[in-house]
Short mmCIF file of the C-alpha atoms (twelve columns), coordinates in Angstrom:
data_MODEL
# 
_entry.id   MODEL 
# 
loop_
_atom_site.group_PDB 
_atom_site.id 
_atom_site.type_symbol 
_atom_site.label_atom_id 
_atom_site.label_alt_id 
_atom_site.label_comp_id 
_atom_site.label_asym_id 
_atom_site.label_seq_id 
_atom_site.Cartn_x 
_atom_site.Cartn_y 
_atom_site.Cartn_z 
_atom_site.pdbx_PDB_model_num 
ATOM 1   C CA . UNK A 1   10.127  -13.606 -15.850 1 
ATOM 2   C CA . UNK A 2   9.269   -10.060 -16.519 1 
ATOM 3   C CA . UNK A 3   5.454   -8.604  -16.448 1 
ATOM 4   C CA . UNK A 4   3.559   -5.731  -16.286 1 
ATOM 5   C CA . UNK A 5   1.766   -4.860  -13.309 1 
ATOM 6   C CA . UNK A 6   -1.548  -5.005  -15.011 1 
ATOM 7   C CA . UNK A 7   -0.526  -8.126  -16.186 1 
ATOM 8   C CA . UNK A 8   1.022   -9.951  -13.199 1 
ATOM 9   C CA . UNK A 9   -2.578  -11.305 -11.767 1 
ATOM 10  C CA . UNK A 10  -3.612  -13.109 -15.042 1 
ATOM 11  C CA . UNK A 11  0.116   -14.200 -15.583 1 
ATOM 12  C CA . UNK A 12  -0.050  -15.641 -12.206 1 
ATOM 13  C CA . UNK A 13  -3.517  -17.364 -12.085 1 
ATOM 14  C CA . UNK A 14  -2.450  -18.952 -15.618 1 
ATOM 15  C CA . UNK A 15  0.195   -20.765 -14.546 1 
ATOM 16  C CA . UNK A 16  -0.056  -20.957 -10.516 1 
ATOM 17  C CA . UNK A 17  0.666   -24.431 -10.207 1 
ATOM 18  C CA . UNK A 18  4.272   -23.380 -12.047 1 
ATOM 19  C CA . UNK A 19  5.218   -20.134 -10.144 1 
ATOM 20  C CA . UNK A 20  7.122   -20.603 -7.021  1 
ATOM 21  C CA . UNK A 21  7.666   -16.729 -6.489  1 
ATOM 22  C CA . UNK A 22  6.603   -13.500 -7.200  1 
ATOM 23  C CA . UNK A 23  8.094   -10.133 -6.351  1 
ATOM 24  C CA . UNK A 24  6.542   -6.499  -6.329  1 
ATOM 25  C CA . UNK A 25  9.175   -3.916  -6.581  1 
ATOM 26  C CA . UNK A 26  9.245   -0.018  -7.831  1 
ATOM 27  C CA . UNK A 27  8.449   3.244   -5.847  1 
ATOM 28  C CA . UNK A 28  4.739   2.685   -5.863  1 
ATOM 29  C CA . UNK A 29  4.284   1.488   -2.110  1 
ATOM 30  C CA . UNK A 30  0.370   0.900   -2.737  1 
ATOM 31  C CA . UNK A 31  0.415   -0.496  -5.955  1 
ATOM 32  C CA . UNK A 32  3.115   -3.335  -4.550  1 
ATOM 33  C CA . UNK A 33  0.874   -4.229  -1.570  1 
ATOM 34  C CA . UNK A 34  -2.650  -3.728  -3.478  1 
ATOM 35  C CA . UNK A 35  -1.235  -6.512  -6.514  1 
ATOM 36  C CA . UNK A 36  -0.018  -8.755  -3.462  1 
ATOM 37  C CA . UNK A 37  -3.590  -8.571  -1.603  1 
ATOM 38  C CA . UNK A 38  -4.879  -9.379  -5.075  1 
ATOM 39  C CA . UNK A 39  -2.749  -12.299 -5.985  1 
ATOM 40  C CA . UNK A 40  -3.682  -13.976 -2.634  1 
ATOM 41  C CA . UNK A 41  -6.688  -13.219 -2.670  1 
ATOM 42  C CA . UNK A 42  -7.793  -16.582 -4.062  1 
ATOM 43  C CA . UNK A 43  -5.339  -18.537 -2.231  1 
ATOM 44  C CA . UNK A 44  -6.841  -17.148 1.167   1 
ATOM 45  C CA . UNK A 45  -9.708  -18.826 0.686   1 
ATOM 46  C CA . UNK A 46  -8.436  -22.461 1.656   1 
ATOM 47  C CA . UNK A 47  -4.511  -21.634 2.450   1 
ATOM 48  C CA . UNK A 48  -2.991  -20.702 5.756   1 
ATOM 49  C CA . UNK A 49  -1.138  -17.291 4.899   1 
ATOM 50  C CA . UNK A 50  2.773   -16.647 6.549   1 
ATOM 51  C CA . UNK A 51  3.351   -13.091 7.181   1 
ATOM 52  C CA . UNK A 52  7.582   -12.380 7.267   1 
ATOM 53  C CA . UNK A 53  9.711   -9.581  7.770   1 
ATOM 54  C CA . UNK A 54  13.373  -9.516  6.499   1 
ATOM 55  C CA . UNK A 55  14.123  -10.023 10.224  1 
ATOM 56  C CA . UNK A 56  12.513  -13.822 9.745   1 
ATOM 57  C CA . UNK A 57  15.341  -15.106 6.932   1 
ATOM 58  C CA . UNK A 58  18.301  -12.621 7.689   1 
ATOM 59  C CA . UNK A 59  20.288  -15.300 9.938   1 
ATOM 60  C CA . UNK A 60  20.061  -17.717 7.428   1 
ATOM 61  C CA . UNK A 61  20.476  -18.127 3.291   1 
ATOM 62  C CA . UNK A 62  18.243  -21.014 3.503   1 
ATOM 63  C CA . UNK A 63  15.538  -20.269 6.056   1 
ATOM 64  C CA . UNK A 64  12.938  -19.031 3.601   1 
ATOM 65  C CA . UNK A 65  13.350  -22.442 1.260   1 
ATOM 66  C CA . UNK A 66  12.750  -24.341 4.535   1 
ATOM 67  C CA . UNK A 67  9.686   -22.014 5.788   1 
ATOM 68  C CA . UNK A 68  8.406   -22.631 2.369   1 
ATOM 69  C CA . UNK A 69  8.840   -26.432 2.693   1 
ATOM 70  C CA . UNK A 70  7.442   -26.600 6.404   1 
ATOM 71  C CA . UNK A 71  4.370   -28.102 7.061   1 
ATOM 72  C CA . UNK A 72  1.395   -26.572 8.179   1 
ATOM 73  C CA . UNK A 73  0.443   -27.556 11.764  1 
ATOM 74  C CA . UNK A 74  -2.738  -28.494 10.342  1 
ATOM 75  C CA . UNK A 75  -1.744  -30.156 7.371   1 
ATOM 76  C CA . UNK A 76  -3.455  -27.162 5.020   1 
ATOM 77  C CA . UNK A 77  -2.003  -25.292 2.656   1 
ATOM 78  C CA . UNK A 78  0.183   -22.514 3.140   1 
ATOM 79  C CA . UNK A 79  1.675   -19.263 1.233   1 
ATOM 80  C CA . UNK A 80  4.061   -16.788 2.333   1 
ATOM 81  C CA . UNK A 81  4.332   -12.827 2.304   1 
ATOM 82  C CA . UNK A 82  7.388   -11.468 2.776   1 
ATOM 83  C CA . UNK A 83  7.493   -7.725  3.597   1 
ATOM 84  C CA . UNK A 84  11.102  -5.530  2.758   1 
ATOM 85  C CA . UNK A 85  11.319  -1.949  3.287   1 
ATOM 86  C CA . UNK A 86  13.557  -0.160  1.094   1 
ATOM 87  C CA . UNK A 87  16.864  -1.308  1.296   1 
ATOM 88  C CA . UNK A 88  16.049  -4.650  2.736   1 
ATOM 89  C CA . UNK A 89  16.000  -6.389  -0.482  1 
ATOM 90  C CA . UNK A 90  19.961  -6.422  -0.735  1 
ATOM 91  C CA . UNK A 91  20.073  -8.480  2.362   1 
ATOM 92  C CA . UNK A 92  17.603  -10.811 1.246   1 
ATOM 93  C CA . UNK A 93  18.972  -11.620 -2.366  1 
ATOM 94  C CA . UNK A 94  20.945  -15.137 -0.787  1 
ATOM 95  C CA . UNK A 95  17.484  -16.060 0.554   1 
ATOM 96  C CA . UNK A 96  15.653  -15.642 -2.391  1 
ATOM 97  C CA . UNK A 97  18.369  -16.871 -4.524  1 
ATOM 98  C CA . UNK A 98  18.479  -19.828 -2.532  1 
ATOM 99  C CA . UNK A 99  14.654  -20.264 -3.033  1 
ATOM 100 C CA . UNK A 100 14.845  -20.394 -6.182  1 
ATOM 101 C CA . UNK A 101 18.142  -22.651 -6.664  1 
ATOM 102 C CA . UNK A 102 15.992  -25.715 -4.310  1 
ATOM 103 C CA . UNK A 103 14.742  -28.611 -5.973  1 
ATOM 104 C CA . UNK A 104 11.606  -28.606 -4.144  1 
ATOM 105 C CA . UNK A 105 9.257   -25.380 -5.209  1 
ATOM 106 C CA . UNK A 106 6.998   -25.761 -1.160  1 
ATOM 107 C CA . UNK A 107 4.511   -23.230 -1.261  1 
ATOM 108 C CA . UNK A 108 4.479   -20.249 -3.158  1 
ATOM 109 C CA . UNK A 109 5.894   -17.050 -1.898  1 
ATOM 110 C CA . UNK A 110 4.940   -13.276 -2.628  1 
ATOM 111 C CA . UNK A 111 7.345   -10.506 -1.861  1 
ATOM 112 C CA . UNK A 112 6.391   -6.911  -1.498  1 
ATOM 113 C CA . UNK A 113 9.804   -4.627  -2.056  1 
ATOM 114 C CA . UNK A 114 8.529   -1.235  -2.444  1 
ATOM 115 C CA . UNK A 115 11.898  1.130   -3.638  1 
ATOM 116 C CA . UNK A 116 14.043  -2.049  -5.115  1 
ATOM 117 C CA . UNK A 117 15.120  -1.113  -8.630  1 
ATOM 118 C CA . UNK A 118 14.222  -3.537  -11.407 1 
ATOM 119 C CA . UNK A 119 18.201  -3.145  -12.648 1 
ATOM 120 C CA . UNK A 120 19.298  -5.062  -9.204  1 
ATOM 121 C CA . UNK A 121 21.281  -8.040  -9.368  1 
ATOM 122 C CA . UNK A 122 18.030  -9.686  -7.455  1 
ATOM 123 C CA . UNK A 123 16.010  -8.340  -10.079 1 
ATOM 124 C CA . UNK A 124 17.824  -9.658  -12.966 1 
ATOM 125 C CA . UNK A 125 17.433  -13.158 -11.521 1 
ATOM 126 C CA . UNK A 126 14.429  -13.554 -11.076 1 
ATOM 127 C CA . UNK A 127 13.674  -12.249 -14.564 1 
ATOM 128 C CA . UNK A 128 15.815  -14.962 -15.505 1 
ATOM 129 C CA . UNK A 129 13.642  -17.570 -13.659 1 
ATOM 130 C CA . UNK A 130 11.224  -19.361 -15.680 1 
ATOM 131 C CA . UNK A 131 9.084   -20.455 -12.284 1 
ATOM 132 C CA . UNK A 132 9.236   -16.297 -10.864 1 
ATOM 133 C CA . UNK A 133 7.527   -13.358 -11.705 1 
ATOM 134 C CA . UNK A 134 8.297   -9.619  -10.932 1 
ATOM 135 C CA . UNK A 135 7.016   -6.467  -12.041 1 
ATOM 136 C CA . UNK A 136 7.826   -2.839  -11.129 1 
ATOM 137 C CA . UNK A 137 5.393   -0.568  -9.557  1 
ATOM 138 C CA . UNK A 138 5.904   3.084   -11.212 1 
ATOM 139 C CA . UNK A 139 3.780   6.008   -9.808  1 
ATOM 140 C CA . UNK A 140 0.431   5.866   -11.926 1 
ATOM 141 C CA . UNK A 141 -0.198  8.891   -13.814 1 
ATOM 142 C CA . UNK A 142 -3.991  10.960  -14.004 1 
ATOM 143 C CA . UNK A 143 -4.242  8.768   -17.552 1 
ATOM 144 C CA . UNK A 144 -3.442  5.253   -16.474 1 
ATOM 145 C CA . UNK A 145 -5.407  6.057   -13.472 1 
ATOM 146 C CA . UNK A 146 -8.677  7.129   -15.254 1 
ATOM 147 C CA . UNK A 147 -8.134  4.531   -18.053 1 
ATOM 148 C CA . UNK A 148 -7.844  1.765   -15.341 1 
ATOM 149 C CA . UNK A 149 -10.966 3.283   -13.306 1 
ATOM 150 C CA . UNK A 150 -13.272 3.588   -16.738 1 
ATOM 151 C CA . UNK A 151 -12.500 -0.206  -17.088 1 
ATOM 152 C CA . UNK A 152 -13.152 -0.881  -13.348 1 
ATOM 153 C CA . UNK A 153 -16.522 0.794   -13.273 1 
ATOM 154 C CA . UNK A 154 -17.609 -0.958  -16.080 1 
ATOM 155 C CA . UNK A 155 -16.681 -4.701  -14.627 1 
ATOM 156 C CA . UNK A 156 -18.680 -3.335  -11.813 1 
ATOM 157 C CA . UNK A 157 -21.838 -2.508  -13.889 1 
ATOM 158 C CA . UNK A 158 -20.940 1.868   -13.804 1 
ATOM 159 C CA . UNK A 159 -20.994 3.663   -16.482 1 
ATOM 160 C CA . UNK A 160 -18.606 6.558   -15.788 1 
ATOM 161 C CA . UNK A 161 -18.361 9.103   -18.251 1 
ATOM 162 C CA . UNK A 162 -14.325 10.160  -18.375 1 
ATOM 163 C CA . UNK A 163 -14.539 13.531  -16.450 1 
ATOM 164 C CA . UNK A 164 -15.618 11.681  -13.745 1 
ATOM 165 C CA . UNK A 165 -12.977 9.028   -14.005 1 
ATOM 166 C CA . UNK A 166 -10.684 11.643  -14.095 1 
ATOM 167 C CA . UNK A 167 -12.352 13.295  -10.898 1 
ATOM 168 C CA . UNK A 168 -12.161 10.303  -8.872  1 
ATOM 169 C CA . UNK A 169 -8.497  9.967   -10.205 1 
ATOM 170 C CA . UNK A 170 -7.487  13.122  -8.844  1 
ATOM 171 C CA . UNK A 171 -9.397  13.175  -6.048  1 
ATOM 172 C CA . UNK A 172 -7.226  9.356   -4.740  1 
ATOM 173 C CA . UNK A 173 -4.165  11.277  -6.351  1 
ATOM 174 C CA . UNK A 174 -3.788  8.313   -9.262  1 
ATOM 175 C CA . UNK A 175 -4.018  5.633   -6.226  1 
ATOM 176 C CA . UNK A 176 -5.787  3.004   -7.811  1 
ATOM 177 C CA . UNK A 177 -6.531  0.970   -4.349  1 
ATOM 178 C CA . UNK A 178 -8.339  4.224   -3.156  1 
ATOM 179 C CA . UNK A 179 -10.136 4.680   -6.707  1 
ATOM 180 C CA . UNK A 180 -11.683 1.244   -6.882  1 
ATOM 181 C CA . UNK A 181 -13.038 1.573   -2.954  1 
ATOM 182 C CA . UNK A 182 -14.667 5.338   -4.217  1 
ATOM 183 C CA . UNK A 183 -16.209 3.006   -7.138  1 
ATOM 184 C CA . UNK A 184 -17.447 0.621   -4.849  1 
ATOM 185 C CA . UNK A 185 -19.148 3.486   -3.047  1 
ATOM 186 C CA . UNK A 186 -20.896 4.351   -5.981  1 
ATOM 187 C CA . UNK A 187 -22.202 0.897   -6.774  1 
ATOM 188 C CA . UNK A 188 -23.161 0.294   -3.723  1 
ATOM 189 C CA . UNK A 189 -25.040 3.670   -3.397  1 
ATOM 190 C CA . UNK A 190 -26.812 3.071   -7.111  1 
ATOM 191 C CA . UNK A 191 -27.132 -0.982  -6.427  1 
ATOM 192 C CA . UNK A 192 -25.141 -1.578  -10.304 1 
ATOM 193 C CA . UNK A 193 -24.586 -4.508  -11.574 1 
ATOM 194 C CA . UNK A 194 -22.692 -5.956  -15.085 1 
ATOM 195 C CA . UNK A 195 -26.515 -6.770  -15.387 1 
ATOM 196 C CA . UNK A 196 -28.377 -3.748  -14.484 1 
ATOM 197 C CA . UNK A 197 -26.081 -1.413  -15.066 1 
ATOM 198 C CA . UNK A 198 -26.154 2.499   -13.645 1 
ATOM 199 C CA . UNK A 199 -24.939 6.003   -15.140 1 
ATOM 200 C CA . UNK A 200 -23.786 8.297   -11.943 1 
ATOM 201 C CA . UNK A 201 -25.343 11.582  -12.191 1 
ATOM 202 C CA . UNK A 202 -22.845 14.431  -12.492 1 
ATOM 203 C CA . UNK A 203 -22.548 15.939  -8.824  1 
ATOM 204 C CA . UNK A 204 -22.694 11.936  -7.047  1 
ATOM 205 C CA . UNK A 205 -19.191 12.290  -5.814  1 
ATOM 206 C CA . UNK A 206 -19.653 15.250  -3.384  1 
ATOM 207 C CA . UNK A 207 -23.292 13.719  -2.715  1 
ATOM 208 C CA . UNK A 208 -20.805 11.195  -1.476  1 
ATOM 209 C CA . UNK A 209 -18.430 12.947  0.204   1 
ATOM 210 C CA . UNK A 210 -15.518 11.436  -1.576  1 
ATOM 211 C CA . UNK A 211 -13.479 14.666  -1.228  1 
ATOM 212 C CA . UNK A 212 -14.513 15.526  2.461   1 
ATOM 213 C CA . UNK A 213 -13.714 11.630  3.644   1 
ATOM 214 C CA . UNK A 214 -9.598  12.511  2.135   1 
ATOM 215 C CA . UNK A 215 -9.703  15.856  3.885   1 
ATOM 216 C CA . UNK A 216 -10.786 14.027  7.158   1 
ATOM 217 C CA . UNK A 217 -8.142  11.045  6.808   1 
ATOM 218 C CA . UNK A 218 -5.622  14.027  5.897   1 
ATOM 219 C CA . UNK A 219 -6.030  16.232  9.074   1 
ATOM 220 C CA . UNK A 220 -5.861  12.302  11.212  1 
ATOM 221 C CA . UNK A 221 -2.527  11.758  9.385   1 
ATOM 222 C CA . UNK A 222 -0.663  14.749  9.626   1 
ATOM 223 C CA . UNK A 223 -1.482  15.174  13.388  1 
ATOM 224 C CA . UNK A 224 0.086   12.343  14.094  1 
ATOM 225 C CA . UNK A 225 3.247   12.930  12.252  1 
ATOM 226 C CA . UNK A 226 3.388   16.261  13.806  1 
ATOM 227 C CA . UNK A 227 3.115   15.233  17.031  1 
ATOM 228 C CA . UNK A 228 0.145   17.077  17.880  1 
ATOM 229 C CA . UNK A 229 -1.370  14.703  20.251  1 
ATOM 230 C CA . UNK A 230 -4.159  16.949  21.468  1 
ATOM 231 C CA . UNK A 231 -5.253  17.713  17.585  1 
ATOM 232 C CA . UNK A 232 -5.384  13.849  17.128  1 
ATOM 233 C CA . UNK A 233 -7.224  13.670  20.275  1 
ATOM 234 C CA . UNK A 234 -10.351 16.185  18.540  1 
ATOM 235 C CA . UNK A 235 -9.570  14.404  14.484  1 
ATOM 236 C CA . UNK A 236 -10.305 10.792  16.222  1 
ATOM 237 C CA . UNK A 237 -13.192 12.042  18.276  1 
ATOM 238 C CA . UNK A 238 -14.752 13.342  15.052  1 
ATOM 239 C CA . UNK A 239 -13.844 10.531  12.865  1 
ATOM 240 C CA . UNK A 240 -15.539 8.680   15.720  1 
ATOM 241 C CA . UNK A 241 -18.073 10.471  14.921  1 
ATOM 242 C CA . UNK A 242 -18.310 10.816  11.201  1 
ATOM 243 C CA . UNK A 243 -16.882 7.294   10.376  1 
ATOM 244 C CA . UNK A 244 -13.855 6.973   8.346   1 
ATOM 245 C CA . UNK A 245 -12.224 4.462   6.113   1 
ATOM 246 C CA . UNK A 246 -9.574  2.460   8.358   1 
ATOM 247 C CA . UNK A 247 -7.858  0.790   5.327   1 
ATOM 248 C CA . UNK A 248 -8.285  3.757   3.296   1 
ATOM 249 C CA . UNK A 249 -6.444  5.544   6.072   1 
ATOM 250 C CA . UNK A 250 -3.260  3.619   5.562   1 
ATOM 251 C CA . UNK A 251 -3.390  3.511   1.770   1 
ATOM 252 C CA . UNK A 252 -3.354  7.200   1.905   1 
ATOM 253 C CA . UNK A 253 -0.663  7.216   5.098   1 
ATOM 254 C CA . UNK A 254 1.433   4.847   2.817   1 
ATOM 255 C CA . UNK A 255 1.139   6.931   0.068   1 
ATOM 256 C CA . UNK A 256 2.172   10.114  2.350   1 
ATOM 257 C CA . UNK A 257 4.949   8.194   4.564   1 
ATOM 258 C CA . UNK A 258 6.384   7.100   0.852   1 
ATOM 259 C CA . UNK A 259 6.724   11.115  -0.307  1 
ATOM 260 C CA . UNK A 260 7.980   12.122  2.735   1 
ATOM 261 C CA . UNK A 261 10.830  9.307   2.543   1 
ATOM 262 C CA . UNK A 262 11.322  10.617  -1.132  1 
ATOM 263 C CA . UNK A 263 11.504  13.824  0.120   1 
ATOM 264 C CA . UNK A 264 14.206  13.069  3.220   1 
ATOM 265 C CA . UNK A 265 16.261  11.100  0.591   1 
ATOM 266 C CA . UNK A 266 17.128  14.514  -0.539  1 
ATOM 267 C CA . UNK A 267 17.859  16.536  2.413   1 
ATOM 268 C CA . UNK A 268 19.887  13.334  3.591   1 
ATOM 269 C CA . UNK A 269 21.691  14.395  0.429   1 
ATOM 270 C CA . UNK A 270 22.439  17.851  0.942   1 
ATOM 271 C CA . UNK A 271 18.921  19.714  0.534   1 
ATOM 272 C CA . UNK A 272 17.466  22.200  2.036   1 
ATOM 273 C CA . UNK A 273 14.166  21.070  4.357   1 
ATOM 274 C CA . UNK A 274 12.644  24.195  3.234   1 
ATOM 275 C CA . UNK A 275 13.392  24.238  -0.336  1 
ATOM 276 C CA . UNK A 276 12.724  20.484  -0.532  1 
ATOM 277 C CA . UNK A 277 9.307   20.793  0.977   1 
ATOM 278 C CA . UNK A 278 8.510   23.656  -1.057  1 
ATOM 279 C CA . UNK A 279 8.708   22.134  -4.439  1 
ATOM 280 C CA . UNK A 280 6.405   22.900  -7.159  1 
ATOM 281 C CA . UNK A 281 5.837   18.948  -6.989  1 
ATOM 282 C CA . UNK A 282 4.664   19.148  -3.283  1 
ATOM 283 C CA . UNK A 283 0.780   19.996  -2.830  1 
ATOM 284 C CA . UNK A 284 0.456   23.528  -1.731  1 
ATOM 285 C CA . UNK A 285 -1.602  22.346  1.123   1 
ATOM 286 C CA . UNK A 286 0.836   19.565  2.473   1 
ATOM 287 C CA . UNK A 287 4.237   21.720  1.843   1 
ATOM 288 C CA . UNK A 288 4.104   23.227  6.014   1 
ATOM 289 C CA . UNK A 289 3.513   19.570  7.135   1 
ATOM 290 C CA . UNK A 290 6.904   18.155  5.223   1 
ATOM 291 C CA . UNK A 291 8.555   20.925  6.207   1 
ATOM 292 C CA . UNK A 292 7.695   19.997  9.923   1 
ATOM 293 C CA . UNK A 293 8.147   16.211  9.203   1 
ATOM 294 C CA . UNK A 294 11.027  16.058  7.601   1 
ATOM 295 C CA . UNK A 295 12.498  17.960  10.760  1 
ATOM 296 C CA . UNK A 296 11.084  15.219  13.180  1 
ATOM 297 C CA . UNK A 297 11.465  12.132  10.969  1 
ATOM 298 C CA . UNK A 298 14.907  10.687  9.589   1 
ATOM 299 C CA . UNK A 299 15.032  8.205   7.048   1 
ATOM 300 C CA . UNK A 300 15.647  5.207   9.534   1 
ATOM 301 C CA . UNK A 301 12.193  6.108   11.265  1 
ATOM 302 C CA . UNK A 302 10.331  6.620   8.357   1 
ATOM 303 C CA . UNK A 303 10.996  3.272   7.005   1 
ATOM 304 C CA . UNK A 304 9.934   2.144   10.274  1 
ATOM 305 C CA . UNK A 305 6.911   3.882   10.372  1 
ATOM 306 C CA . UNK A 306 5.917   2.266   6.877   1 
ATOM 307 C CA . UNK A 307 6.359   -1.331  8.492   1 
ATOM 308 C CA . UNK A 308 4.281   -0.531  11.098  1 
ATOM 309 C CA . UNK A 309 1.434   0.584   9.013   1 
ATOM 310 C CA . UNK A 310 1.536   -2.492  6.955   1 
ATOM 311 C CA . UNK A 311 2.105   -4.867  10.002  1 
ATOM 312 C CA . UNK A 312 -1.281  -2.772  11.285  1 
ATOM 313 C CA . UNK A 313 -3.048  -3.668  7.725   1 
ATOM 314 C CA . UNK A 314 -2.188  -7.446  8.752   1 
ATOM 315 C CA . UNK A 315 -3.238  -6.966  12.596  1 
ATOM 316 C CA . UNK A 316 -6.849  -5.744  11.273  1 
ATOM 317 C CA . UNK A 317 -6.948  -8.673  8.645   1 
ATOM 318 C CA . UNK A 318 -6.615  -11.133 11.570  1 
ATOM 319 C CA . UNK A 319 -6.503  -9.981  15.285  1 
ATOM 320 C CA . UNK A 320 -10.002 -9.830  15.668  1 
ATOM 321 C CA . UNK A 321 -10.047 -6.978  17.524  1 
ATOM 322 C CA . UNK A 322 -12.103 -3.768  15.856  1 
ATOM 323 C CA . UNK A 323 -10.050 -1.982  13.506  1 
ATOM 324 C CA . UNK A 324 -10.920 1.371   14.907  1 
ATOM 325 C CA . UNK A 325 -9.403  0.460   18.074  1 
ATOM 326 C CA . UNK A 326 -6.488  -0.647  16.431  1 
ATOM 327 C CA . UNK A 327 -5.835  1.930   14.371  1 
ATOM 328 C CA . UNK A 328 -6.450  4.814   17.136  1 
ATOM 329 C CA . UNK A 329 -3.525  3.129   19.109  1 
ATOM 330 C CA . UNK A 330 -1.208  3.351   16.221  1 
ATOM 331 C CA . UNK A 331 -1.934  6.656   15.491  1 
ATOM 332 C CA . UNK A 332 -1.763  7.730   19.040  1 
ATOM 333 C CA . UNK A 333 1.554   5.753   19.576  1 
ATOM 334 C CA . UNK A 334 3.120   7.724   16.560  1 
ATOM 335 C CA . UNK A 335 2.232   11.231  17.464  1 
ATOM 336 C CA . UNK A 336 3.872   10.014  20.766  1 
ATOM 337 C CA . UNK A 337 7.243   9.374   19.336  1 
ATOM 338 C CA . UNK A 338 7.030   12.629  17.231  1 
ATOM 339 C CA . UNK A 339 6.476   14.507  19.974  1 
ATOM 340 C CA . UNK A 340 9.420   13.424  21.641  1 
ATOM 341 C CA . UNK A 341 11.557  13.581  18.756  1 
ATOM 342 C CA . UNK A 342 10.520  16.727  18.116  1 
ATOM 343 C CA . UNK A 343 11.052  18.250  21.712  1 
# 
């Protein structure tokens, strides 16, 4: 069955005990993982959660129907995530298919497919299932975003007046993962409530530094895809410093790593790196660091790069170790290979 992504949560929790699957698909990377994380949110409370990678059911048509008919060691309940990077979904259509097909529903499965058309052959049948879901992820634009962060702010007891919605939509470039955690900044800051609720004054978001904490994140991020390991070096030693956002990091890192694959999908067609970069459509301020990625970075590695970050989201979720230290590595291990791959 078909649903909008604002309306895939509520569709879900209505009829739970029915749904055996639901898929995320469309070119909006953070919108496909945020409506995941919220979807399982619930379930994570009492459920044992099964990360897999296409890499997990590619050797078989029928391994995900078994994983999702295995039993927990413990005897808890279980649900599974299953990550594909662009492209990936073709090869895991017979495993889905197959999924769907059993006789047995097992535990329920979510699958994240940033970049999979909704016209796909995989698409179609699962909007033919009457115990699936999937919805397509489209970028958001400045109005959906500052509609959908005037209705957040007021669940949350703010009362943002729309300029301000509008700032903080612009400011997360329409991201709405990044826009709820700068509302949540604000509660916090002005203790609202649905009870007690709080109007911002006018200038709260610089007060906050909403603006200064992308710029930070930004000058982390592109020094590692430049593969300027002594830069990194003095962005992480600040951001020791200063204290950053981890997860906000990699929303905005997924974000970036999904424009610049946009981005070498055309010069893998024929376009120029400089002409490409230097789009109207680019951010003035970003256009020198495409033009330097896109020479480092093919389309193979970038859609590496985006499964690391997301298998990194998952390692701070439940390694236990501190998610600075985590994320450091990563960043450090990336400006690595794009220094080699650039020299």
């Amino acid at each position: 069955m078909k649903a909008k992504p604002e309306d895939i949560v509520r569709r879900y929790q209505a009829a739970a005990d029915s749904i055996r699957l639901v898929l995320l698909c469309g070119p909006n990377v953070t919108r496909c993982q945020a409506l995941v994380e919220e979807l399982v949110k619930p379930l994570a409370q009492s459920a044992e959660r099964v990360d897999l990678t296409i890499a997990d059911i590619s050797d078989s048509a029928g391994r995900l129907n078994d994983e999702a008919n295995s039993a927990s060691l413990f005897g808890d309940k279980r649900y599974l995530v299953l990550r594909l990077n662009s492209g990936e979904a073709v090869r895991a259509t017979a495993a889905i298919e197959n999924l769907l097909a059993s006789e047995t529903a097992g535990d329920p499965v979510f699958v994240v497919a940033p970049g999979m058309g909704d016209k796909t052959a995989l698409a179609k049948t699962i909007t033919s299932a009457p115990d699936a879901l999937i919805a397509t992820c489209y970028e958001t634009t400045a109005q959906e975003a500052s509609a959908a962060i005037l209705a957040l702010a007021k669940t949350e007891g703010l009362q943002l007046s729309r300029e301000m919605a509008m700032e903080i939509a612009a400011l997360t470039s329409n991201d709405l993962v990044l826009a709820r955690m700068e509302v949540e900044k604000i509660v916090l800051y002005l203790d609202a409530t649905p009870d007690n609720p709080q109007i911002p004054d006018a200038d709260i978001l610089q007060l906050l530094g909403a603006e200064n904490d992308e710029e930070d994140i930004n000058l982390l991020i592109q020094a590692a895809l430049n593969g300027d390991a002594p830069r990194l070096a003095q962005e992480i030693a600040a951001a020791r410093a200063q204290g950053i956002s981890e997860i906000g990091l990699i929303r905005i890192m997924l974000r970036h790593l999904s424009k610049l694959a946009e981005l070498r999908s055309k010069v893998d067609k024929g376009g120029n790196i400089d002409s490409v970069a230097g789009h109207p459509s680019v951010f003035f301020k970003e256009q020198k660091h495409f033009k330097r990625q896109l020479r480092i970075w093919s389309s193979a590695h970038i859609a590496r790069l985006i499964e690391r970050v997301l298998q990194l989201e998952i390692a701070m979720k439940s390694s236990g170790q501190p998610d600075q230290v985590l994320l450091e590595e990563e960043l450090l291990l990336i400006a690595r290979k794009a220094a080699s791959t650039r020299a």
